[in-house]
Amino acid sequence: MSIELRILGGARAGHSQTFEKSVIAIGRHPMSDLHFDTKKDLDVSTRHGEIRVIEGRYTIHDSQSTNGTFVNGQRVPSGGSRELRDGDIVAFGREGPTIEVHVGKAQPAPQVVAPAAPAPTRIGSETPAEKTRKSAVFDASPPDAVPTTMPTAPPNQPRRRTDERIAIAVHERTRRLLIIVSAAVLVLGGLAVAFYLSGQREAATRDREIETLLAKNDTTSRAFQARLQGMNDTALANGLRRRNDSLTKIIRGTRGTKAAADAQVRLQKDNELQQKFSRVDFASVRNVNDAAIVFIVTNLGQGLEATGFSVSKGGLVVTNRHVVVDSSGRATTINVKFADTGKWLHAHVVRVGEGEQMDLAVIQIDEPGSYPKVRSISKTVDVQVGDPIASLGFPMGTDTPMDGSAVKTTLTPGTVSKLVPDVLQIDSYATHGSSGSPVFDVHGHVIGVVWGGPTEARGRIVYAVPADRITALIQGQK
């Protein structure tokens, strides 16, 4: 039994490999059987997983890969396996390369059974003894075997022989049966034609719907990607374009298959997500909150740069615990600067969160004054997986262009990718300097605080402390 793997996305898109072995290694390692580009297909782990033959069936095993393995959009448990079927679409990382699986099956040879030769019929050539025996058998047959009424000869004509009467009865029965069969063939033929025409109409309607979806998605994608590039989020724009191109190729190349149907569903969801993004007024979210975003520099390490946000007119600022506390103790020097300003202010630590998932701290600006603050902090995380979000902060710190001595924030859009009680996971860009950045919903309310993510996720999987933890920490401090 063989398996063909057609590469649909990534640097090797368009290639195909066929294997006849029990274990097929997959990854960016040079010794992998299904080898992805070492420098370009970075969503694929070095040793991502294996396709194995178990009891005559193919399964895919995830070797605890960084970005996960997905079969028809469903994630394979880390370190777990899932059976593969013909036509399945496998993605290595949610945004990574995809392959289409084709499993070869041995076809049994057709068996030809020769029809039994009919016994020779001898009508009118029997011996008197044979005629007598056949007549006796016929007369002893049950009424259903042959017609009970036989054609009789007119009074002035001699009576027909028994074998002739049997032949006439059989001919009459055959004629009626032929009429019934012919009528049934006509009816079935008409139904077949009707079903065919109906199927053709449905197929034509479905094709029109698919073409409408593809055209709509192309228009929406172009506008959305232009908007993302205008906000300098080329990573999300490029990832979405690659995924759309891959899904469109599947739909156009294998229309009518399960893979095409799954791709159509995924493309529809992508289109709905882009429409959601198009309805979000990111500029308004930024304008309402930008003045309250704070650039932070502490004396930890060699001068740690991070982000925070003011939550009170009196200068109370929320950031991450690791920004102001490390293994040596609390930072002794904390300098802050509000967005679009060039004036440095001093601050000190007021309170830090406790527990692994409470990477939060509250600091107080020492200089008295009336300071801008964010619009509001949500009491709970009132968003769903797939909803659009945005963060404001200073990713890469002062490595990004600034306006002289004034610091400028970066608006980064994204989506909610997972919700668990202690962690808000978002699909967005983050790197050094992003720690402490507020995460906003579409109404401009803070729903989380960025604190980190997997080191091999290339900035796209980001963890944030949920809003209710922020409220609990700063309660009574405003």
mmCIF file with all atom_site columns, C-alpha atoms in Angstrom, residues 34-196:
data_model
loop_
_atom_site.group_PDB
_atom_site.id
_atom_site.type_symbol
_atom_site.label_atom_id
_atom_site.label_alt_id
_atom_site.label_comp_id
_atom_site.label_asym_id
_atom_site.label_entity_id
_atom_site.label_seq_id
_atom_site.pdbx_PDB_ins_code
_atom_site.Cartn_x
_atom_site.Cartn_y
_atom_site.Cartn_z
_atom_site.occupancy
_atom_site.B_iso_or_equiv
_atom_site.pdbx_formal_charge
_atom_site.auth_seq_id
_atom_site.auth_comp_id
_atom_site.auth_asym_id
_atom_site.auth_atom_id
_atom_site.pdbx_PDB_model_num
ATOM 1   C CA . LEU A 1 34  ? 9.160   14.626  3.653   1.00 0.00 ? 34  LEU A CA 1
ATOM 2   C CA . HIS A 1 35  ? 11.623  17.505  3.902   1.00 0.00 ? 35  HIS A CA 1
ATOM 3   C CA . PHE A 1 36  ? 10.479  21.142  4.144   1.00 0.00 ? 36  PHE A CA 1
ATOM 4   C CA . ASP A 1 37  ? 12.649  24.191  3.404   1.00 0.00 ? 37  ASP A CA 1
ATOM 5   C CA . THR A 1 38  ? 14.988  24.808  6.352   1.00 0.00 ? 38  THR A CA 1
ATOM 6   C CA . LYS A 1 39  ? 14.976  28.608  6.048   1.00 0.00 ? 39  LYS A CA 1
ATOM 7   C CA . LYS A 1 40  ? 11.505  29.371  4.681   1.00 0.00 ? 40  LYS A CA 1
ATOM 8   C CA . ASP A 1 41  ? 9.063   26.840  6.204   1.00 0.00 ? 41  ASP A CA 1
ATOM 9   C CA . LEU A 1 42  ? 9.720   27.946  9.795   1.00 0.00 ? 42  LEU A CA 1
ATOM 10  C CA . ASP A 1 43  ? 6.293   26.864  11.065  1.00 0.00 ? 43  ASP A CA 1
ATOM 11  C CA . VAL A 1 44  ? 7.524   23.274  10.602  1.00 0.00 ? 44  VAL A CA 1
ATOM 12  C CA . SER A 1 45  ? 9.638   21.940  13.486  1.00 0.00 ? 45  SER A CA 1
ATOM 13  C CA . THR A 1 46  ? 13.011  20.304  12.789  1.00 0.00 ? 46  THR A CA 1
ATOM 14  C CA . ARG A 1 47  ? 11.494  16.914  13.596  1.00 0.00 ? 47  ARG A CA 1
ATOM 15  C CA . HIS A 1 48  ? 7.820   17.772  13.339  1.00 0.00 ? 48  HIS A CA 1
ATOM 16  C CA . GLY A 1 49  ? 6.214   14.315  13.205  1.00 0.00 ? 49  GLY A CA 1
ATOM 17  C CA . GLU A 1 50  ? 5.826   11.017  11.377  1.00 0.00 ? 50  GLU A CA 1
ATOM 18  C CA . ILE A 1 51  ? 3.324   9.183   9.182   1.00 0.00 ? 51  ILE A CA 1
ATOM 19  C CA . ARG A 1 52  ? 3.125   5.570   10.331  1.00 0.00 ? 52  ARG A CA 1
ATOM 20  C CA . VAL A 1 53  ? 1.444   2.408   9.057   1.00 0.00 ? 53  VAL A CA 1
ATOM 21  C CA . ILE A 1 54  ? -0.413  0.723   11.920  1.00 0.00 ? 54  ILE A CA 1
ATOM 22  C CA . GLU A 1 55  ? -2.441  -2.434  11.189  1.00 0.00 ? 55  GLU A CA 1
ATOM 23  C CA . GLY A 1 56  ? -2.700  -1.543  7.526   1.00 0.00 ? 56  GLY A CA 1
ATOM 24  C CA . ARG A 1 57  ? -3.855  2.046   8.131   1.00 0.00 ? 57  ARG A CA 1
ATOM 25  C CA . TYR A 1 58  ? -1.915  5.308   7.883   1.00 0.00 ? 58  TYR A CA 1
ATOM 26  C CA . THR A 1 59  ? -1.752  7.558   10.946  1.00 0.00 ? 59  THR A CA 1
ATOM 27  C CA . ILE A 1 60  ? 0.033   10.855  11.537  1.00 0.00 ? 60  ILE A CA 1
ATOM 28  C CA . HIS A 1 61  ? 1.985   11.286  14.772  1.00 0.00 ? 61  HIS A CA 1
ATOM 29  C CA . ASP A 1 62  ? 2.872   14.718  16.196  1.00 0.00 ? 62  ASP A CA 1
ATOM 30  C CA . SER A 1 63  ? 6.370   14.655  17.761  1.00 0.00 ? 63  SER A CA 1
ATOM 31  C CA . GLN A 1 64  ? 5.497   17.426  20.254  1.00 0.00 ? 64  GLN A CA 1
ATOM 32  C CA . SER A 1 65  ? 6.004   20.029  17.521  1.00 0.00 ? 65  SER A CA 1
ATOM 33  C CA . THR A 1 66  ? 6.145   23.726  18.435  1.00 0.00 ? 66  THR A CA 1
ATOM 34  C CA . ASN A 1 67  ? 3.258   24.937  16.266  1.00 0.00 ? 67  ASN A CA 1
ATOM 35  C CA . GLY A 1 68  ? 1.181   21.746  16.179  1.00 0.00 ? 68  GLY A CA 1
ATOM 36  C CA . THR A 1 69  ? -0.186  19.438  13.484  1.00 0.00 ? 69  THR A CA 1
ATOM 37  C CA . PHE A 1 70  ? -3.729  19.895  12.100  1.00 0.00 ? 70  PHE A CA 1
ATOM 38  C CA . VAL A 1 71  ? -5.866  17.417  10.117  1.00 0.00 ? 71  VAL A CA 1
ATOM 39  C CA . ASN A 1 72  ? -8.752  19.102  8.285   1.00 0.00 ? 72  ASN A CA 1
ATOM 40  C CA . GLY A 1 73  ? -8.440  22.045  10.697  1.00 0.00 ? 73  GLY A CA 1
ATOM 41  C CA . GLN A 1 74  ? -8.517  19.853  13.858  1.00 0.00 ? 74  GLN A CA 1
ATOM 42  C CA . ARG A 1 75  ? -5.337  19.790  15.948  1.00 0.00 ? 75  ARG A CA 1
ATOM 43  C CA . VAL A 1 76  ? -3.621  16.483  16.653  1.00 0.00 ? 76  VAL A CA 1
ATOM 44  C CA . PRO A 1 77  ? -2.781  16.291  20.387  1.00 0.00 ? 77  PRO A CA 1
ATOM 45  C CA . SER A 1 78  ? 0.880   17.097  21.075  1.00 0.00 ? 78  SER A CA 1
ATOM 46  C CA . GLY A 1 79  ? 2.690   13.768  21.072  1.00 0.00 ? 79  GLY A CA 1
ATOM 47  C CA . GLY A 1 80  ? -0.506  12.060  19.876  1.00 0.00 ? 80  GLY A CA 1
ATOM 48  C CA . SER A 1 81  ? -1.719  10.478  16.639  1.00 0.00 ? 81  SER A CA 1
ATOM 49  C CA . ARG A 1 82  ? -4.687  10.541  14.275  1.00 0.00 ? 82  ARG A CA 1
ATOM 50  C CA . GLU A 1 83  ? -5.729  8.247   11.433  1.00 0.00 ? 83  GLU A CA 1
ATOM 51  C CA . LEU A 1 84  ? -5.367  9.606   7.900   1.00 0.00 ? 84  LEU A CA 1
ATOM 52  C CA . ARG A 1 85  ? -7.923  9.076   5.161   1.00 0.00 ? 85  ARG A CA 1
ATOM 53  C CA . ASP A 1 86  ? -7.816  9.686   1.443   1.00 0.00 ? 86  ASP A CA 1
ATOM 54  C CA . GLY A 1 87  ? -8.283  13.385  0.678   1.00 0.00 ? 87  GLY A CA 1
ATOM 55  C CA . ASP A 1 88  ? -7.340  14.674  4.173   1.00 0.00 ? 88  ASP A CA 1
ATOM 56  C CA . ILE A 1 89  ? -5.591  18.074  4.399   1.00 0.00 ? 89  ILE A CA 1
ATOM 57  C CA . VAL A 1 90  ? -2.728  18.212  6.901   1.00 0.00 ? 90  VAL A CA 1
ATOM 58  C CA . ALA A 1 91  ? -1.233  21.538  8.083   1.00 0.00 ? 91  ALA A CA 1
ATOM 59  C CA . PHE A 1 92  ? 2.090   21.805  9.926   1.00 0.00 ? 92  PHE A CA 1
ATOM 60  C CA . GLY A 1 93  ? 1.397   24.788  12.178  1.00 0.00 ? 93  GLY A CA 1
ATOM 61  C CA . ARG A 1 94  ? -1.840  26.747  11.892  1.00 0.00 ? 94  ARG A CA 1
ATOM 62  C CA . GLU A 1 95  ? -0.170  29.125  9.404   1.00 0.00 ? 95  GLU A CA 1
ATOM 63  C CA . GLY A 1 96  ? 2.362   26.658  8.015   1.00 0.00 ? 96  GLY A CA 1
ATOM 64  C CA . PRO A 1 97  ? 2.640   24.492  4.875   1.00 0.00 ? 97  PRO A CA 1
ATOM 65  C CA . THR A 1 98  ? -0.172  22.078  3.996   1.00 0.00 ? 98  THR A CA 1
ATOM 66  C CA . ILE A 1 99  ? -0.281  18.715  2.218   1.00 0.00 ? 99  ILE A CA 1
ATOM 67  C CA . GLU A 1 100 ? -3.064  16.636  0.683   1.00 0.00 ? 100 GLU A CA 1
ATOM 68  C CA . VAL A 1 101 ? -3.071  12.907  1.443   1.00 0.00 ? 101 VAL A CA 1
ATOM 69  C CA . HIS A 1 102 ? -3.873  10.266  -1.171  1.00 0.00 ? 102 HIS A CA 1
ATOM 70  C CA . VAL A 1 103 ? -3.851  6.668   0.025   1.00 0.00 ? 103 VAL A CA 1
ATOM 71  C CA . GLY A 1 104 ? -3.466  3.941   -2.630  1.00 0.00 ? 104 GLY A CA 1
ATOM 72  C CA . LYS A 1 105 ? -5.533  0.752   -2.242  1.00 0.00 ? 105 LYS A CA 1
ATOM 73  C CA . ALA A 1 106 ? -5.088  -2.600  -3.936  1.00 0.00 ? 106 ALA A CA 1
ATOM 74  C CA . GLN A 1 107 ? -8.114  -3.439  -6.108  1.00 0.00 ? 107 GLN A CA 1
ATOM 75  C CA . PRO A 1 108 ? -9.254  -7.097  -6.173  1.00 0.00 ? 108 PRO A CA 1
ATOM 76  C CA . ALA A 1 109 ? -9.310  -8.714  -9.591  1.00 0.00 ? 109 ALA A CA 1
ATOM 77  C CA . PRO A 1 110 ? -12.869 -9.047  -10.960 1.00 0.00 ? 110 PRO A CA 1
ATOM 78  C CA . GLN A 1 111 ? -14.252 -12.579 -10.980 1.00 0.00 ? 111 GLN A CA 1
ATOM 79  C CA . VAL A 1 112 ? -15.978 -13.665 -14.142 1.00 0.00 ? 112 VAL A CA 1
ATOM 80  C CA . VAL A 1 113 ? -18.579 -16.386 -13.763 1.00 0.00 ? 113 VAL A CA 1
ATOM 81  C CA . ALA A 1 114 ? -19.496 -18.121 -16.992 1.00 0.00 ? 114 ALA A CA 1
ATOM 82  C CA . PRO A 1 115 ? -23.268 -18.497 -17.449 1.00 0.00 ? 115 PRO A CA 1
ATOM 83  C CA . ALA A 1 116 ? -24.577 -22.037 -17.440 1.00 0.00 ? 116 ALA A CA 1
ATOM 84  C CA . ALA A 1 117 ? -25.238 -23.377 -20.915 1.00 0.00 ? 117 ALA A CA 1
ATOM 85  C CA . PRO A 1 118 ? -28.982 -23.715 -21.581 1.00 0.00 ? 118 PRO A CA 1
ATOM 86  C CA . ALA A 1 119 ? -30.305 -27.191 -22.056 1.00 0.00 ? 119 ALA A CA 1
ATOM 87  C CA . PRO A 1 120 ? -31.203 -27.959 -25.714 1.00 0.00 ? 120 PRO A CA 1
ATOM 88  C CA . THR A 1 121 ? -34.847 -27.657 -26.531 1.00 0.00 ? 121 THR A CA 1
ATOM 89  C CA . ARG A 1 122 ? -36.377 -30.240 -28.808 1.00 0.00 ? 122 ARG A CA 1
ATOM 90  C CA . ILE A 1 123 ? -39.922 -29.320 -29.737 1.00 0.00 ? 123 ILE A CA 1
ATOM 91  C CA . GLY A 1 124 ? -41.759 -31.675 -32.057 1.00 0.00 ? 124 GLY A CA 1
ATOM 92  C CA . SER A 1 125 ? -38.956 -34.239 -32.085 1.00 0.00 ? 125 SER A CA 1
ATOM 93  C CA . GLU A 1 126 ? -39.683 -36.175 -28.875 1.00 0.00 ? 126 GLU A CA 1
ATOM 94  C CA . THR A 1 127 ? -40.467 -39.853 -28.847 1.00 0.00 ? 127 THR A CA 1
ATOM 95  C CA . PRO A 1 128 ? -43.994 -40.868 -27.840 1.00 0.00 ? 128 PRO A CA 1
ATOM 96  C CA . ALA A 1 129 ? -42.623 -41.897 -24.409 1.00 0.00 ? 129 ALA A CA 1
ATOM 97  C CA . GLU A 1 130 ? -41.009 -38.471 -23.884 1.00 0.00 ? 130 GLU A CA 1
ATOM 98  C CA . LYS A 1 131 ? -44.220 -36.710 -24.929 1.00 0.00 ? 131 LYS A CA 1
ATOM 99  C CA . THR A 1 132 ? -46.207 -38.762 -22.479 1.00 0.00 ? 132 THR A CA 1
ATOM 100 C CA . ARG A 1 133 ? -43.696 -38.078 -19.634 1.00 0.00 ? 133 ARG A CA 1
ATOM 101 C CA . LYS A 1 134 ? -43.593 -34.292 -20.352 1.00 0.00 ? 134 LYS A CA 1
ATOM 102 C CA . SER A 1 135 ? -47.361 -34.105 -20.532 1.00 0.00 ? 135 SER A CA 1
ATOM 103 C CA . ALA A 1 136 ? -47.635 -35.896 -17.213 1.00 0.00 ? 136 ALA A CA 1
ATOM 104 C CA . VAL A 1 137 ? -45.103 -33.561 -15.591 1.00 0.00 ? 137 VAL A CA 1
ATOM 105 C CA . PHE A 1 138 ? -46.897 -30.496 -16.943 1.00 0.00 ? 138 PHE A CA 1
ATOM 106 C CA . ASP A 1 139 ? -50.298 -31.694 -15.792 1.00 0.00 ? 139 ASP A CA 1
ATOM 107 C CA . ALA A 1 140 ? -48.891 -32.371 -12.313 1.00 0.00 ? 140 ALA A CA 1
ATOM 108 C CA . SER A 1 141 ? -47.267 -28.897 -12.008 1.00 0.00 ? 141 SER A CA 1
ATOM 109 C CA . PRO A 1 142 ? -48.816 -26.386 -9.591  1.00 0.00 ? 142 PRO A CA 1
ATOM 110 C CA . PRO A 1 143 ? -51.192 -23.781 -11.051 1.00 0.00 ? 143 PRO A CA 1
ATOM 111 C CA . ASP A 1 144 ? -48.542 -20.970 -10.742 1.00 0.00 ? 144 ASP A CA 1
ATOM 112 C CA . ALA A 1 145 ? -46.039 -22.729 -12.961 1.00 0.00 ? 145 ALA A CA 1
ATOM 113 C CA . VAL A 1 146 ? -47.893 -22.061 -16.252 1.00 0.00 ? 146 VAL A CA 1
ATOM 114 C CA . PRO A 1 147 ? -51.163 -20.386 -17.295 1.00 0.00 ? 147 PRO A CA 1
ATOM 115 C CA . THR A 1 148 ? -54.222 -22.364 -16.261 1.00 0.00 ? 148 THR A CA 1
ATOM 116 C CA . THR A 1 149 ? -56.047 -21.445 -19.465 1.00 0.00 ? 149 THR A CA 1
ATOM 117 C CA . MET A 1 150 ? -54.585 -22.829 -22.658 1.00 0.00 ? 150 MET A CA 1
ATOM 118 C CA . PRO A 1 151 ? -55.455 -21.652 -26.159 1.00 0.00 ? 151 PRO A CA 1
ATOM 119 C CA . THR A 1 152 ? -57.847 -24.110 -27.700 1.00 0.00 ? 152 THR A CA 1
ATOM 120 C CA . ALA A 1 153 ? -58.346 -24.890 -31.331 1.00 0.00 ? 153 ALA A CA 1
ATOM 121 C CA . PRO A 1 154 ? -61.633 -24.125 -33.095 1.00 0.00 ? 154 PRO A CA 1
ATOM 122 C CA . PRO A 1 155 ? -64.105 -27.062 -33.257 1.00 0.00 ? 155 PRO A CA 1
ATOM 123 C CA . ASN A 1 156 ? -63.390 -27.819 -36.910 1.00 0.00 ? 156 ASN A CA 1
ATOM 124 C CA . GLN A 1 157 ? -59.570 -27.774 -36.403 1.00 0.00 ? 157 GLN A CA 1
ATOM 125 C CA . PRO A 1 158 ? -57.524 -30.617 -34.923 1.00 0.00 ? 158 PRO A CA 1
ATOM 126 C CA . ARG A 1 159 ? -56.400 -30.179 -31.273 1.00 0.00 ? 159 ARG A CA 1
ATOM 127 C CA . ARG A 1 160 ? -52.785 -28.829 -30.880 1.00 0.00 ? 160 ARG A CA 1
ATOM 128 C CA . ARG A 1 161 ? -50.139 -31.035 -29.382 1.00 0.00 ? 161 ARG A CA 1
ATOM 129 C CA . THR A 1 162 ? -49.196 -30.421 -25.721 1.00 0.00 ? 162 THR A CA 1
ATOM 130 C CA . ASP A 1 163 ? -45.714 -29.137 -26.540 1.00 0.00 ? 163 ASP A CA 1
ATOM 131 C CA . GLU A 1 164 ? -47.149 -26.580 -28.992 1.00 0.00 ? 164 GLU A CA 1
ATOM 132 C CA . ARG A 1 165 ? -49.629 -25.363 -26.393 1.00 0.00 ? 165 ARG A CA 1
ATOM 133 C CA . ILE A 1 166 ? -46.769 -24.967 -23.884 1.00 0.00 ? 166 ILE A CA 1
ATOM 134 C CA . ALA A 1 167 ? -44.707 -22.977 -26.382 1.00 0.00 ? 167 ALA A CA 1
ATOM 135 C CA . ILE A 1 168 ? -47.658 -20.651 -27.103 1.00 0.00 ? 168 ILE A CA 1
ATOM 136 C CA . ALA A 1 169 ? -48.284 -20.064 -23.367 1.00 0.00 ? 169 ALA A CA 1
ATOM 137 C CA . VAL A 1 170 ? -44.606 -19.375 -22.717 1.00 0.00 ? 170 VAL A CA 1
ATOM 138 C CA . HIS A 1 171 ? -44.502 -16.916 -25.621 1.00 0.00 ? 171 HIS A CA 1
ATOM 139 C CA . GLU A 1 172 ? -47.537 -15.067 -24.261 1.00 0.00 ? 172 GLU A CA 1
ATOM 140 C CA . ARG A 1 173 ? -46.068 -14.889 -20.766 1.00 0.00 ? 173 ARG A CA 1
ATOM 141 C CA . THR A 1 174 ? -42.727 -13.665 -22.157 1.00 0.00 ? 174 THR A CA 1
ATOM 142 C CA . ARG A 1 175 ? -44.462 -10.988 -24.244 1.00 0.00 ? 175 ARG A CA 1
ATOM 143 C CA . ARG A 1 176 ? -46.273 -9.594  -21.188 1.00 0.00 ? 176 ARG A CA 1
ATOM 144 C CA . LEU A 1 177 ? -43.066 -9.687  -19.157 1.00 0.00 ? 177 LEU A CA 1
ATOM 145 C CA . LEU A 1 178 ? -41.215 -7.841  -21.926 1.00 0.00 ? 178 LEU A CA 1
ATOM 146 C CA . ILE A 1 179 ? -43.866 -5.118  -21.909 1.00 0.00 ? 179 ILE A CA 1
ATOM 147 C CA . ILE A 1 180 ? -43.539 -4.710  -18.126 1.00 0.00 ? 180 ILE A CA 1
ATOM 148 C CA . VAL A 1 181 ? -39.731 -4.623  -18.269 1.00 0.00 ? 181 VAL A CA 1
ATOM 149 C CA . SER A 1 182 ? -39.787 -2.091  -21.130 1.00 0.00 ? 182 SER A CA 1
ATOM 150 C CA . ALA A 1 183 ? -42.138 0.164   -19.188 1.00 0.00 ? 183 ALA A CA 1
ATOM 151 C CA . ALA A 1 184 ? -39.923 -0.095  -16.094 1.00 0.00 ? 184 ALA A CA 1
ATOM 152 C CA . VAL A 1 185 ? -36.831 0.778   -18.156 1.00 0.00 ? 185 VAL A CA 1
ATOM 153 C CA . LEU A 1 186 ? -38.590 3.842   -19.562 1.00 0.00 ? 186 LEU A CA 1
ATOM 154 C CA . VAL A 1 187 ? -39.652 4.992   -16.090 1.00 0.00 ? 187 VAL A CA 1
ATOM 155 C CA . LEU A 1 188 ? -36.221 4.412   -14.577 1.00 0.00 ? 188 LEU A CA 1
ATOM 156 C CA . GLY A 1 189 ? -34.556 6.078   -17.541 1.00 0.00 ? 189 GLY A CA 1
ATOM 157 C CA . GLY A 1 190 ? -36.783 9.101   -17.103 1.00 0.00 ? 190 GLY A CA 1
ATOM 158 C CA . LEU A 1 191 ? -35.964 9.259   -13.390 1.00 0.00 ? 191 LEU A CA 1
ATOM 159 C CA . ALA A 1 192 ? -32.240 8.943   -14.154 1.00 0.00 ? 192 ALA A CA 1
ATOM 160 C CA . VAL A 1 193 ? -32.426 11.806  -16.642 1.00 0.00 ? 193 VAL A CA 1
ATOM 161 C CA . ALA A 1 194 ? -34.371 13.907  -14.129 1.00 0.00 ? 194 ALA A CA 1
ATOM 162 C CA . PHE A 1 195 ? -31.825 13.215  -11.373 1.00 0.00 ? 195 PHE A CA 1
ATOM 163 C CA . TYR A 1 196 ? -28.964 13.978  -13.760 1.00 0.00 ? 196 TYR A CA 1
#
